[in-house]
Amino acid sequence: MRISRFLVHSGLTVAAAAALPLALTAQPAVARASGISVSTTGSTVSVVTSACTQINGSWGTAALLGSAQASFAQGRQVALSGTAAGQSAAWSGVSPGTYTVVVMCSNGTTAGTQSVIVSTPATASPRVTVTPTPSRGVMGGLGGAARDFGPVAMGVGGALVGTGVIAAAWFLRRRSKPYRL
């Protein structure tokens, strides 16, 4: 009974381990069919594709269509740039709303179409505050202290360091020769 239960659990574990790489490499059907990947960061929309080929020095054009725009020519158009491995385009200063990104390759084929939602930024622009600078700043040199110590403090510090060095040398010498006092 225990062996069969162990085999069932082991079989499930092996099946899950075999299916994991397949699940991680699988992409959604929409992304595979469109050939483009659209992302947003704040008010910037960007698109990446590898479906276009370069013809006469041009990869193609990408258009950002608003909800009221119906054709490629009505959108905000940006030329694709990149290499044979991947081409990209970006739009900045996009106001919040729902948009459609269309990528048209230079050979006249559509690389893909995908909708994207640009949301309102969570925080407003940061406020800049001016603070007065210190009159003397930070003093460089030994330790970068902001206070200059007098000769008495420096003498006491030097004596403590010297005493520590002598004590360490004495301890190490006694430790290396245990038969001596």
GROMACS .gro file of N, CA and C in nm:
model
  543
    1MET      N    1   0.082  -0.119   0.000
    1MET     CA    2   0.000   0.000   0.000
    1MET      C    3   0.087   0.126   0.000
    2ARG      N    4   0.191   0.129   0.084
    2ARG     CA    5   0.278   0.244   0.090
    2ARG      C    6   0.356   0.262  -0.039
    3ILE      N    7   0.400   0.154  -0.099
    3ILE     CA    8   0.477   0.162  -0.222
    3ILE      C    9   0.391   0.219  -0.335
    4SER      N   10   0.268   0.173  -0.347
    4SER     CA   11   0.182   0.223  -0.455
    4SER      C   12   0.150   0.371  -0.433
    5ARG      N   13   0.130   0.413  -0.310
    5ARG     CA   14   0.105   0.554  -0.281
    5ARG      C   15   0.229   0.637  -0.315
    6PHE      N   16   0.347   0.584  -0.282
    6PHE     CA   17   0.472   0.652  -0.314
    6PHE      C   18   0.488   0.667  -0.465
    7LEU      N   19   0.456   0.561  -0.541
    7LEU     CA   20   0.467   0.568  -0.686
    7LEU      C   21   0.370   0.668  -0.746
    8VAL      N   22   0.248   0.676  -0.691
    8VAL     CA   23   0.151   0.773  -0.741
    8VAL      C   24   0.201   0.915  -0.717
    9HIS      N   25   0.252   0.943  -0.596
    9HIS     CA   26   0.305   1.077  -0.565
    9HIS      C   27   0.428   1.107  -0.650
   10SER      N   28   0.515   1.010  -0.669
   10SER     CA   29   0.634   1.029  -0.752
   10SER      C   30   0.595   1.055  -0.896
   11GLY      N   31   0.496   0.981  -0.945
   11GLY     CA   32   0.451   0.999  -1.083
   11GLY      C   33   0.393   1.138  -1.105
   12LEU      N   34   0.316   1.187  -1.007
   12LEU     CA   35   0.262   1.322  -1.019
   12LEU      C   36   0.372   1.427  -1.017
   13THR      N   37   0.473   1.406  -0.935
   13THR     CA   38   0.585   1.500  -0.927
   13THR      C   39   0.663   1.502  -1.058
   14VAL      N   40   0.689   1.385  -1.115
   14VAL     CA   41   0.761   1.377  -1.242
   14VAL      C   42   0.680   1.443  -1.354
   15ALA      N   43   0.547   1.420  -1.355
   15ALA     CA   44   0.463   1.482  -1.457
   15ALA      C   45   0.462   1.633  -1.444
   16ALA      N   46   0.456   1.683  -1.321
   16ALA     CA   47   0.457   1.828  -1.300
   16ALA      C   48   0.592   1.887  -1.341
   17ALA      N   49   0.701   1.817  -1.310
   17ALA     CA   50   0.834   1.865  -1.347
   17ALA      C   51   0.852   1.865  -1.499
   18ALA      N   52   0.792   1.769  -1.567
   18ALA     CA   53   0.803   1.764  -1.713
   18ALA      C   54   0.717   1.873  -1.778
   19ALA      N   55   0.605   1.908  -1.719
   19ALA     CA   56   0.516   2.007  -1.777
   19ALA      C   57   0.560   2.150  -1.747
   20LEU      N   58   0.641   2.172  -1.643
   20LEU     CA   59   0.682   2.306  -1.604
   20LEU      C   60   0.758   2.380  -1.714
   21PRO      N   61   0.861   2.320  -1.778
   21PRO     CA   62   0.928   2.395  -1.884
   21PRO      C   63   0.835   2.431  -2.000
   22LEU      N   64   0.741   2.344  -2.032
   22LEU     CA   65   0.647   2.374  -2.139
   22LEU      C   66   0.557   2.490  -2.101
   23ALA      N   67   0.513   2.495  -1.977
   23ALA     CA   68   0.426   2.603  -1.932
   23ALA      C   69   0.501   2.736  -1.928
   24LEU      N   70   0.630   2.734  -1.892
   24LEU     CA   71   0.706   2.858  -1.883
   24LEU      C   72   0.739   2.915  -2.020
   25THR      N   73   0.757   2.830  -2.121
   25THR     CA   74   0.792   2.880  -2.254
   25THR      C   75   0.669   2.912  -2.337
   26ALA      N   76   0.553   2.867  -2.297
   26ALA     CA   77   0.431   2.894  -2.374
   26ALA      C   78   0.393   3.040  -2.359
   27GLN      N   79   0.351   3.103  -2.469
   27GLN     CA   80   0.306   3.240  -2.468
   27GLN      C   81   0.156   3.242  -2.490
   28PRO      N   82   0.089   3.347  -2.450
   28PRO     CA   83  -0.053   3.356  -2.478
   28PRO      C   84  -0.079   3.355  -2.628
   29ALA      N   85  -0.196   3.305  -2.667
   29ALA     CA   86  -0.229   3.294  -2.808
   29ALA      C   87  -0.234   3.430  -2.875
   30VAL      N   88  -0.274   3.535  -2.803
   30VAL     CA   89  -0.282   3.669  -2.862
   30VAL      C   90  -0.143   3.720  -2.897
   31ALA      N   91  -0.047   3.698  -2.808
   31ALA     CA   92   0.087   3.748  -2.832
   31ALA      C   93   0.152   3.673  -2.949
   32ARG      N   94   0.128   3.542  -2.963
   32ARG     CA   95   0.184   3.466  -3.073
   32ARG      C   96   0.123   3.511  -3.205
   33ALA      N   97  -0.006   3.537  -3.205
   33ALA     CA   98  -0.074   3.571  -3.329
   33ALA      C   99  -0.040   3.712  -3.375
   34SER      N  100  -0.018   3.805  -3.281
   34SER     CA  101   0.002   3.944  -3.321
   34SER      C  102   0.144   3.971  -3.369
   35GLY      N  103   0.245   3.909  -3.311
   35GLY     CA  104   0.383   3.934  -3.353
   35GLY      C  105   0.443   4.059  -3.292
   36ILE      N  106   0.370   4.127  -3.202
   36ILE     CA  107   0.422   4.246  -3.137
   36ILE      C  108   0.403   4.234  -2.987
   37SER      N  109   0.481   4.312  -2.915
   37SER     CA  110   0.468   4.318  -2.770
   37SER      C  111   0.461   4.465  -2.730
   38VAL      N  112   0.353   4.503  -2.664
   38VAL     CA  113   0.330   4.643  -2.627
   38VAL      C  114   0.339   4.654  -2.475
   39SER      N  115   0.406   4.760  -2.426
   39SER     CA  116   0.415   4.784  -2.282
   39SER      C  117   0.402   4.933  -2.254
   40THR      N  118   0.365   4.964  -2.131
   40THR     CA  119   0.353   5.103  -2.088
   40THR      C  120   0.433   5.126  -1.962
   41THR      N  121   0.493   5.242  -1.953
   41THR     CA  122   0.562   5.287  -1.833
   41THR      C  123   0.526   5.432  -1.813
   42GLY      N  124   0.437   5.457  -1.717
   42GLY     CA  125   0.390   5.593  -1.695
   42GLY      C  126   0.312   5.641  -1.815
   43SER      N  127   0.358   5.748  -1.879
   43SER     CA  128   0.290   5.801  -1.997
   43SER      C  129   0.364   5.765  -2.126
   44THR      N  130   0.449   5.663  -2.122
   44THR     CA  131   0.523   5.619  -2.240
   44THR      C  132   0.472   5.482  -2.283
   45VAL      N  133   0.440   5.470  -2.411
   45VAL     CA  134   0.397   5.343  -2.470
   45VAL      C  135   0.506   5.297  -2.564
   46SER      N  136   0.547   5.170  -2.555
   46SER     CA  137   0.650   5.118  -2.644
   46SER      C  138   0.605   4.986  -2.704
   47VAL      N  139   0.652   4.957  -2.824
   47VAL     CA  140   0.620   4.835  -2.895
   47VAL      C  141   0.749   4.773  -2.945
   48VAL      N  142   0.756   4.639  -2.939
   48VAL     CA  143   0.872   4.564  -2.985
   48VAL      C  144   0.823   4.453  -3.076
   49THR      N  145   0.893   4.430  -3.187
   49THR     CA  146   0.860   4.322  -3.279
   49THR      C  147   0.987   4.271  -3.344
   50SER      N  148   0.981   4.153  -3.399
   50SER     CA  149   1.091   4.100  -3.479
   50SER      C  150   1.038   4.047  -3.611
   51ALA      N  151   0.917   4.089  -3.647
   51ALA     CA  152   0.852   4.036  -3.766
   51ALA      C  153   0.888   4.112  -3.892
   52CYS      N  154   0.946   4.230  -3.885
   52CYS     CA  155   0.971   4.312  -4.002
   52CYS      C  156   1.112   4.290  -4.057
   53THR      N  157   1.126   4.310  -4.188
   53THR     CA  158   1.256   4.305  -4.253
   53THR      C  159   1.287   4.443  -4.309
   54GLN      N  160   1.414   4.474  -4.319
   54GLN     CA  161   1.455   4.606  -4.364
   54GLN      C  162   1.452   4.613  -4.516
   55ILE      N  163   1.381   4.713  -4.569
   55ILE     CA  164   1.374   4.736  -4.713
   55ILE      C  165   1.407   4.883  -4.736
   56ASN      N  166   1.510   4.908  -4.818
   56ASN     CA  167   1.555   5.044  -4.850
   56ASN      C  168   1.585   5.126  -4.724
   57GLY      N  169   1.645   5.064  -4.624
   57GLY     CA  170   1.683   5.133  -4.501
   57GLY      C  171   1.571   5.157  -4.403
   58SER      N  172   1.452   5.102  -4.427
   58SER     CA  173   1.338   5.125  -4.338
   58SER      C  174   1.284   4.991  -4.288
   59TRP      N  175   1.254   4.983  -4.160
   59TRP     CA  176   1.194   4.864  -4.101
   59TRP      C  177   1.042   4.869  -4.112
   60GLY      N  178   0.987   4.987  -4.107
   60GLY     CA  179   0.843   5.004  -4.112
   60GLY      C  180   0.801   5.116  -4.020
   61THR      N  181   0.669   5.120  -3.993
   61THR     CA  182   0.613   5.227  -3.911
   61THR      C  183   0.515   5.168  -3.811
   62ALA      N  184   0.510   5.228  -3.693
   62ALA     CA  185   0.413   5.190  -3.591
   62ALA      C  186   0.322   5.309  -3.565
   63ALA      N  187   0.194   5.279  -3.542
   63ALA     CA  188   0.097   5.387  -3.518
   63ALA      C  189   0.024   5.362  -3.388
   64LEU      N  190   0.000   5.468  -3.314
   64LEU     CA  191  -0.077   5.464  -3.190
   64LEU      C  192  -0.212   5.529  -3.219
   65LEU      N  193  -0.317   5.448  -3.215
   65LEU     CA  194  -0.452   5.495  -3.248
   65LEU      C  195  -0.533   5.515  -3.121
   66GLY      N  196  -0.596   5.630  -3.111
   66GLY     CA  197  -0.687   5.657  -3.001
   66GLY      C  198  -0.823   5.593  -3.026
   67SER      N  199  -0.914   5.606  -2.933
   67SER     CA  200  -1.045   5.541  -2.946
   67SER      C  201  -1.127   5.600  -3.061
   68ALA      N  202  -1.105   5.726  -3.097
   68ALA     CA  203  -1.182   5.789  -3.204
   68ALA      C  204  -1.119   5.768  -3.342
   69GLN      N  205  -0.999   5.710  -3.347
   69GLN     CA  206  -0.929   5.693  -3.474
   69GLN      C  207  -0.952   5.553  -3.527
   70ALA      N  208  -0.978   5.542  -3.658
   70ALA     CA  209  -1.014   5.414  -3.716
   70ALA      C  210  -0.908   5.358  -3.811
   71SER      N  211  -0.823   5.442  -3.869
   71SER     CA  212  -0.727   5.392  -3.966
   71SER      C  213  -0.584   5.419  -3.921
   72PHE      N  214  -0.492   5.348  -3.985
   72PHE     CA  215  -0.350   5.359  -3.954
   72PHE      C  216  -0.301   5.502  -3.978
   73ALA      N  217  -0.348   5.566  -4.080
   73ALA     CA  218  -0.304   5.701  -4.117
   73ALA      C  219  -0.345   5.806  -4.014
   74GLN      N  220  -0.449   5.781  -3.936
   74GLN     CA  221  -0.497   5.879  -3.838
   74GLN      C  222  -0.417   5.877  -3.708
   75GLY      N  223  -0.341   5.770  -3.682
   75GLY     CA  224  -0.270   5.756  -3.555
   75GLY      C  225  -0.140   5.833  -3.551
   76ARG      N  226  -0.081   5.838  -3.432
   76ARG     CA  227   0.051   5.898  -3.413
   76ARG      C  228   0.154   5.798  -3.464
   77GLN      N  229   0.222   5.830  -3.575
   77GLN     CA  230   0.313   5.736  -3.639
   77GLN      C  231   0.457   5.762  -3.600
   78VAL      N  232   0.530   5.651  -3.577
   78VAL     CA  233   0.671   5.655  -3.542
   78VAL      C  234   0.741   5.548  -3.625
   79ALA      N  235   0.856   5.580  -3.682
   79ALA     CA  236   0.933   5.484  -3.760
   79ALA      C  237   0.997   5.382  -3.666
   80LEU      N  238   1.000   5.256  -3.709
   80LEU     CA  239   1.064   5.150  -3.631
   80LEU      C  240   1.215   5.165  -3.643
   81SER      N  241   1.286   5.134  -3.535
   81SER     CA  242   1.432   5.134  -3.536
   81SER      C  243   1.479   5.007  -3.469
   82GLY      N  244   1.599   4.964  -3.503
   82GLY     CA  245   1.652   4.844  -3.440
   82GLY      C  246   1.740   4.765  -3.534
   83THR      N  247   1.742   4.633  -3.511
   83THR     CA  248   1.823   4.542  -3.590
   83THR      C  249   1.735   4.429  -3.641
   84ALA      N  250   1.796   4.332  -3.709
   84ALA     CA  251   1.720   4.217  -3.759
   84ALA      C  252   1.664   4.133  -3.644
   85ALA      N  253   1.727   4.140  -3.527
   85ALA     CA  254   1.680   4.063  -3.411
   85ALA      C  255   1.556   4.124  -3.349
   86GLY      N  256   1.537   4.254  -3.361
   86GLY     CA  257   1.420   4.318  -3.301
   86GLY      C  258   1.412   4.465  -3.337
   87GLN      N  259   1.289   4.511  -3.358
   87GLN     CA  260   1.266   4.651  -3.389
   87GLN      C  261   1.173   4.708  -3.283
   88SER      N  262   1.182   4.839  -3.262
   88SER     CA  263   1.101   4.899  -3.157
   88SER      C  264   1.061   5.041  -3.194
   89ALA      N  265   0.959   5.089  -3.128
   89ALA     CA  266   0.912   5.227  -3.142
   89ALA      C  267   0.851   5.268  -3.008
   90ALA      N  268   0.848   5.398  -2.981
   90ALA     CA  269   0.793   5.445  -2.853
   90ALA      C  270   0.726   5.580  -2.872
   91TRP      N  271   0.624   5.603  -2.791
   91TRP     CA  272   0.552   5.730  -2.786
   91TRP      C  273   0.558   5.780  -2.643
   92SER      N  274   0.594   5.907  -2.622
   92SER     CA  275   0.598   5.962  -2.487
   92SER      C  276   0.490   6.069  -2.474
   93GLY      N  277   0.453   6.098  -2.353
   93GLY     CA  278   0.352   6.200  -2.326
   93GLY      C  279   0.213   6.155  -2.367
   94VAL      N  280   0.183   6.026  -2.353
   94VAL     CA  281   0.052   5.973  -2.390
   94VAL      C  282  -0.043   5.994  -2.273
   95SER      N  283  -0.157   6.052  -2.300
   95SER     CA  284  -0.255   6.077  -2.194
   95SER      C  285  -0.328   5.948  -2.160
   96PRO      N  286  -0.385   5.938  -2.039
   96PRO     CA  287  -0.454   5.816  -1.998
   96PRO      C  288  -0.570   5.783  -2.091
   97GLY      N  289  -0.588   5.653  -2.115
   97GLY     CA  290  -0.696   5.607  -2.201
   97GLY      C  291  -0.662   5.473  -2.263
   98THR      N  292  -0.749   5.425  -2.353
   98THR     CA  293  -0.729   5.299  -2.422
   98THR      C  294  -0.684   5.329  -2.564
   99TYR      N  295  -0.577   5.262  -2.607
   99TYR     CA  296  -0.519   5.285  -2.738
   99TYR      C  297  -0.499   5.152  -2.808
  100THR      N  298  -0.483   5.159  -2.941
  100THR     CA  299  -0.450   5.043  -3.023
  100THR      C  300  -0.319   5.072  -3.093
  101VAL      N  301  -0.225   4.978  -3.083
  101VAL     CA  302  -0.096   4.992  -3.147
  101VAL      C  303  -0.096   4.900  -3.270
  102VAL      N  304  -0.063   4.958  -3.386
  102VAL     CA  305  -0.056   4.882  -3.511
  102VAL      C  306   0.085   4.899  -3.567
  103VAL      N  307   0.148   4.786  -3.606
  103VAL     CA  308   0.281   4.790  -3.664
  103VAL      C  309   0.270   4.746  -3.810
  104MET      N  310   0.314   4.833  -3.901
  104MET     CA  311   0.311   4.807  -4.044
  104MET      C  312   0.456   4.798  -4.091
  105CYS      N  313   0.495   4.680  -4.143
  105CYS     CA  314   0.631   4.661  -4.192
  105CYS      C  315   0.650   4.736  -4.323
  106SER      N  316   0.777   4.756  -4.362
  106SER     CA  317   0.806   4.832  -4.483
  106SER      C  318   0.764   4.758  -4.610
  107ASN      N  319   0.740   4.626  -4.602
  107ASN     CA  320   0.694   4.553  -4.720
  107ASN      C  321   0.541   4.556  -4.733
  108GLY      N  322   0.473   4.629  -4.644
  108GLY     CA  323   0.329   4.647  -4.655
  108GLY      C  324   0.246   4.551  -4.572
  109THR      N  325   0.309   4.456  -4.503
  109THR     CA  326   0.233   4.361  -4.420
  109THR      C  327   0.219   4.416  -4.279
  110THR      N  328   0.113   4.374  -4.215
  110THR     CA  329   0.090   4.415  -4.076
  110THR      C  330   0.155   4.314  -3.983
  111ALA      N  331   0.248   4.362  -3.901
  111ALA     CA  332   0.316   4.273  -3.807
  111ALA      C  333   0.225   4.236  -3.692
  112GLY      N  334   0.132   4.324  -3.655
  112GLY     CA  335   0.041   4.293  -3.547
  112GLY      C  336  -0.035   4.415  -3.500
  113THR      N  337  -0.139   4.386  -3.423
  113THR     CA  338  -0.225   4.487  -3.364
  113THR      C  339  -0.252   4.447  -3.221
  114GLN      N  340  -0.240   4.540  -3.130
  114GLN     CA  341  -0.265   4.508  -2.989
  114GLN      C  342  -0.317   4.632  -2.917
  115SER      N  343  -0.413   4.611  -2.827
  115SER     CA  344  -0.467   4.721  -2.746
  115SER      C  345  -0.387   4.737  -2.618
  116VAL      N  346  -0.384   4.860  -2.568
  116VAL     CA  347  -0.311   4.889  -2.446
  116VAL      C  348  -0.387   4.997  -2.369
  117ILE      N  349  -0.380   4.989  -2.238
  117ILE     CA  350  -0.445   5.088  -2.152
  117ILE      C  351  -0.337   5.167  -2.080
  118VAL      N  352  -0.341   5.297  -2.096
  118VAL     CA  353  -0.249   5.387  -2.026
  118VAL      C  354  -0.326   5.443  -1.908
  119SER      N  355  -0.276   5.416  -1.787
  119SER     CA  356  -0.345   5.460  -1.667
  119SER      C  357  -0.287   5.590  -1.615
  120THR      N  358  -0.360   5.652  -1.525
  120THR     CA  359  -0.317   5.776  -1.462
  120THR      C  360  -0.203   5.745  -1.367
  121PRO      N  361  -0.098   5.824  -1.367
  121PRO     CA  362   0.011   5.799  -1.273
  121PRO      C  363  -0.038   5.802  -1.129
  122ALA      N  364   0.017   5.713  -1.047
  122ALA     CA  365  -0.026   5.702  -0.908
  122ALA      C  366   0.012   5.824  -0.825
  123THR      N  367   0.125   5.883  -0.854
  123THR     CA  368   0.169   5.998  -0.775
  123THR      C  369   0.192   6.116  -0.868
  124ALA      N  370   0.178   6.234  -0.812
  124ALA     CA  371   0.204   6.355  -0.888
  124ALA      C  372   0.354   6.373  -0.902
  125SER      N  373   0.395   6.469  -0.980
  125SER     CA  374   0.537   6.493  -0.999
  125SER      C  375   0.600   6.532  -0.866
  126PRO      N  376   0.724   6.489  -0.844
  126PRO     CA  377   0.787   6.520  -0.715
  126PRO      C  378   0.813   6.670  -0.700
  127ARG      N  379   0.799   6.717  -0.578
  127ARG     CA  380   0.824   6.857  -0.550
  127ARG      C  381   0.971   6.876  -0.518
  128VAL      N  382   1.024   6.984  -0.566
  128VAL     CA  383   1.163   7.017  -0.542
  128VAL      C  384   1.168   7.118  -0.429
  129THR      N  385   1.243   7.085  -0.325
  129THR     CA  386   1.259   7.177  -0.212
  129THR      C  387   1.405   7.219  -0.205
  130VAL      N  388   1.427   7.343  -0.172
  130VAL     CA  389   1.561   7.397  -0.162
  130VAL      C  390   1.599   7.404  -0.016
  131THR      N  391   1.714   7.347   0.017
  131THR     CA  392   1.764   7.355   0.155
  131THR      C  393   1.897   7.430   0.153
  132PRO      N  394   1.923   7.510   0.254
  132PRO     CA  395   2.049   7.584   0.256
  132PRO      C  396   2.167   7.489   0.276
  133THR      N  397   2.278   7.521   0.212
  133THR     CA  398   2.397   7.439   0.227
  133THR      C  399   2.473   7.481   0.352
  134PRO      N  400   2.544   7.388   0.415
  134PRO     CA  401   2.623   7.425   0.533
  134PRO      C  402   2.730   7.526   0.494
  135SER      N  403   2.766   7.610   0.590
  135SER     CA  404   2.862   7.717   0.561
  135SER      C  405   3.002   7.661   0.535
  136ARG      N  406   3.045   7.559   0.611
  136ARG     CA  407   3.180   7.505   0.594
  136ARG      C  408   3.180   7.373   0.520
  137GLY      N  409   3.067   7.304   0.515
  137GLY     CA  410   3.064   7.174   0.448
  137GLY      C  411   3.132   7.068   0.532
  138VAL      N  412   3.167   6.960   0.470
  138VAL     CA  413   3.234   6.850   0.538
  138VAL      C  414   3.383   6.866   0.517
  139MET      N  415   3.457   6.856   0.626
  139MET     CA  416   3.601   6.870   0.616
  139MET      C  417   3.661   6.737   0.573
  140GLY      N  418   3.747   6.739   0.475
  140GLY     CA  419   3.815   6.619   0.429
  140GLY      C  420   3.935   6.590   0.515
  141GLY      N  421   4.005   6.487   0.481
  141GLY     CA  422   4.127   6.456   0.554
  141GLY      C  423   4.107   6.334   0.640
  142LEU      N  424   4.160   6.340   0.761
  142LEU     CA  425   4.156   6.225   0.849
  142LEU      C  426   4.014   6.204   0.903
  143GLY      N  427   3.941   6.108   0.847
  143GLY     CA  428   3.810   6.073   0.898
  143GLY      C  429   3.697   6.159   0.847
  144GLY      N  430   3.724   6.269   0.782
  144GLY     CA  431   3.620   6.355   0.730
  144GLY      C  432   3.535   6.418   0.837
  145ALA      N  433   3.591   6.443   0.954
  145ALA     CA  434   3.515   6.498   1.064
  145ALA      C  435   3.484   6.645   1.038
  146ALA      N  436   3.373   6.689   1.092
  146ALA     CA  437   3.333   6.828   1.075
  146ALA      C  438   3.389   6.915   1.188
  147ARG      N  439   3.465   6.856   1.278
  147ARG     CA  440   3.519   6.932   1.390
  147ARG      C  441   3.669   6.911   1.395
  148ASP      N  442   3.742   7.016   1.418
  148ASP     CA  443   3.888   7.009   1.427
  148ASP      C  444   3.927   6.985   1.572
  149PHE      N  445   3.998   6.876   1.597
  149PHE     CA  446   4.039   6.843   1.733
  149PHE      C  447   4.173   6.908   1.764
  150GLY      N  448   4.192   6.942   1.890
  150GLY     CA  449   4.316   7.008   1.934
  150GLY      C  450   4.429   6.909   1.953
  151PRO      N  451   4.547   6.961   1.991
  151PRO     CA  452   4.665   6.875   2.007
  151PRO      C  453   4.652   6.778   2.123
  152VAL      N  454   4.575   6.811   2.228
  152VAL     CA  455   4.558   6.718   2.340
  152VAL      C  456   4.481   6.594   2.296
  153ALA      N  457   4.370   6.614   2.222
  153ALA     CA  458   4.292   6.501   2.176
  153ALA      C  459   4.373   6.415   2.079
  154MET      N  460   4.452   6.478   1.992
  154MET     CA  461   4.535   6.402   1.899
  154MET      C  462   4.643   6.325   1.974
  155GLY      N  463   4.700   6.383   2.077
  155GLY     CA  464   4.803   6.314   2.156
  155GLY      C  465   4.747   6.193   2.229
  156VAL      N  466   4.628   6.208   2.289
  156VAL     CA  467   4.565   6.096   2.360
  156VAL      C  468   4.531   5.985   2.261
  157GLY      N  469   4.479   6.020   2.144
  157GLY     CA  470   4.447   5.920   2.043
  157GLY      C  471   4.571   5.846   1.996
  158GLY      N  472   4.681   5.919   1.975
  158GLY     CA  473   4.806   5.856   1.934
  158GLY      C  474   4.859   5.762   2.042
  159ALA      N  475   4.847   5.802   2.170
  159ALA     CA  476   4.894   5.718   2.280
  159ALA      C  477   4.811   5.589   2.286
  160LEU      N  478   4.680   5.598   2.266
  160LEU     CA  479   4.596   5.478   2.266
  160LEU      C  480   4.632   5.383   2.152
  161VAL      N  481   4.657   5.437   2.035
  161VAL     CA  482   4.695   5.352   1.922
  161VAL      C  483   4.831   5.288   1.948
  162GLY      N  484   4.927   5.364   1.999
  162GLY     CA  485   5.059   5.308   2.030
  162GLY      C  486   5.051   5.198   2.135
  163THR      N  487   4.970   5.220   2.238
  163THR     CA  488   4.954   5.119   2.343
  163THR      C  489   4.893   4.991   2.285
  164GLY      N  490   4.797   5.005   2.195
  164GLY     CA  491   4.735   4.889   2.132
  164GLY      C  492   4.834   4.810   2.049
  165VAL      N  493   4.920   4.878   1.975
  165VAL     CA  494   5.020   4.811   1.893
  165VAL      C  495   5.120   4.736   1.980
  166ILE      N  496   5.166   4.798   2.086
  166ILE     CA  497   5.262   4.733   2.177
  166ILE      C  498   5.198   4.612   2.243
  167ALA      N  499   5.074   4.624   2.289
  167ALA     CA  500   5.005   4.512   2.355
  167ALA      C  501   4.984   4.397   2.258
  168ALA      N  502   4.950   4.425   2.134
  168ALA     CA  503   4.930   4.318   2.035
  168ALA      C  504   5.062   4.247   2.006
  169ALA      N  505   5.171   4.322   1.993
  169ALA     CA  506   5.302   4.260   1.968
  169ALA      C  507   5.343   4.173   2.086
  170TRP      N  508   5.325   4.221   2.207
  170TRP     CA  509   5.361   4.144   2.327
  170TRP      C  510   5.279   4.015   2.334
  171PHE      N  511   5.147   4.024   2.307
  171PHE     CA  512   5.060   3.907   2.311
  171PHE      C  513   5.102   3.804   2.206
  172LEU      N  514   5.130   3.848   2.087
  172LEU     CA  515   5.168   3.754   1.980
  172LEU      C  516   5.304   3.691   2.009
  173ARG      N  517   5.396   3.764   2.069
  173ARG     CA  518   5.527   3.707   2.101
  173ARG      C  519   5.516   3.602   2.210
  174ARG      N  520   5.434   3.630   2.313
  174ARG     CA  521   5.414   3.531   2.419
  174ARG      C  522   5.344   3.407   2.366
  175ARG      N  523   5.253   3.425   2.272
  175ARG     CA  524   5.177   3.313   2.218
  175ARG      C  525   5.266   3.223   2.132
  176SER      N  526   5.361   3.280   2.061
  176SER     CA  527   5.448   3.199   1.974
  176SER      C  528   5.554   3.124   2.054
  177LYS      N  529   5.589   3.171   2.174
  177LYS     CA  530   5.689   3.104   2.258
  177LYS      C  531   5.630   3.086   2.398
  178PRO      N  532   5.553   2.978   2.419
  178PRO     CA  533   5.485   2.961   2.547
  178PRO      C  534   5.579   2.930   2.664
  179TYR      N  535   5.702   2.886   2.639
  179TYR     CA  536   5.792   2.851   2.748
  179TYR      C  537   5.860   2.972   2.806
  180ARG      N  538   5.846   3.091   2.746
  180ARG     CA  539   5.910   3.212   2.798
  180ARG      C  540   5.809   3.298   2.872
  181LEU      N  541   5.860   3.373   2.966
  181LEU     CA  542   5.775   3.467   3.041
  181LEU      C  543   5.775   3.600   2.984
   0.00000   0.00000   0.00000
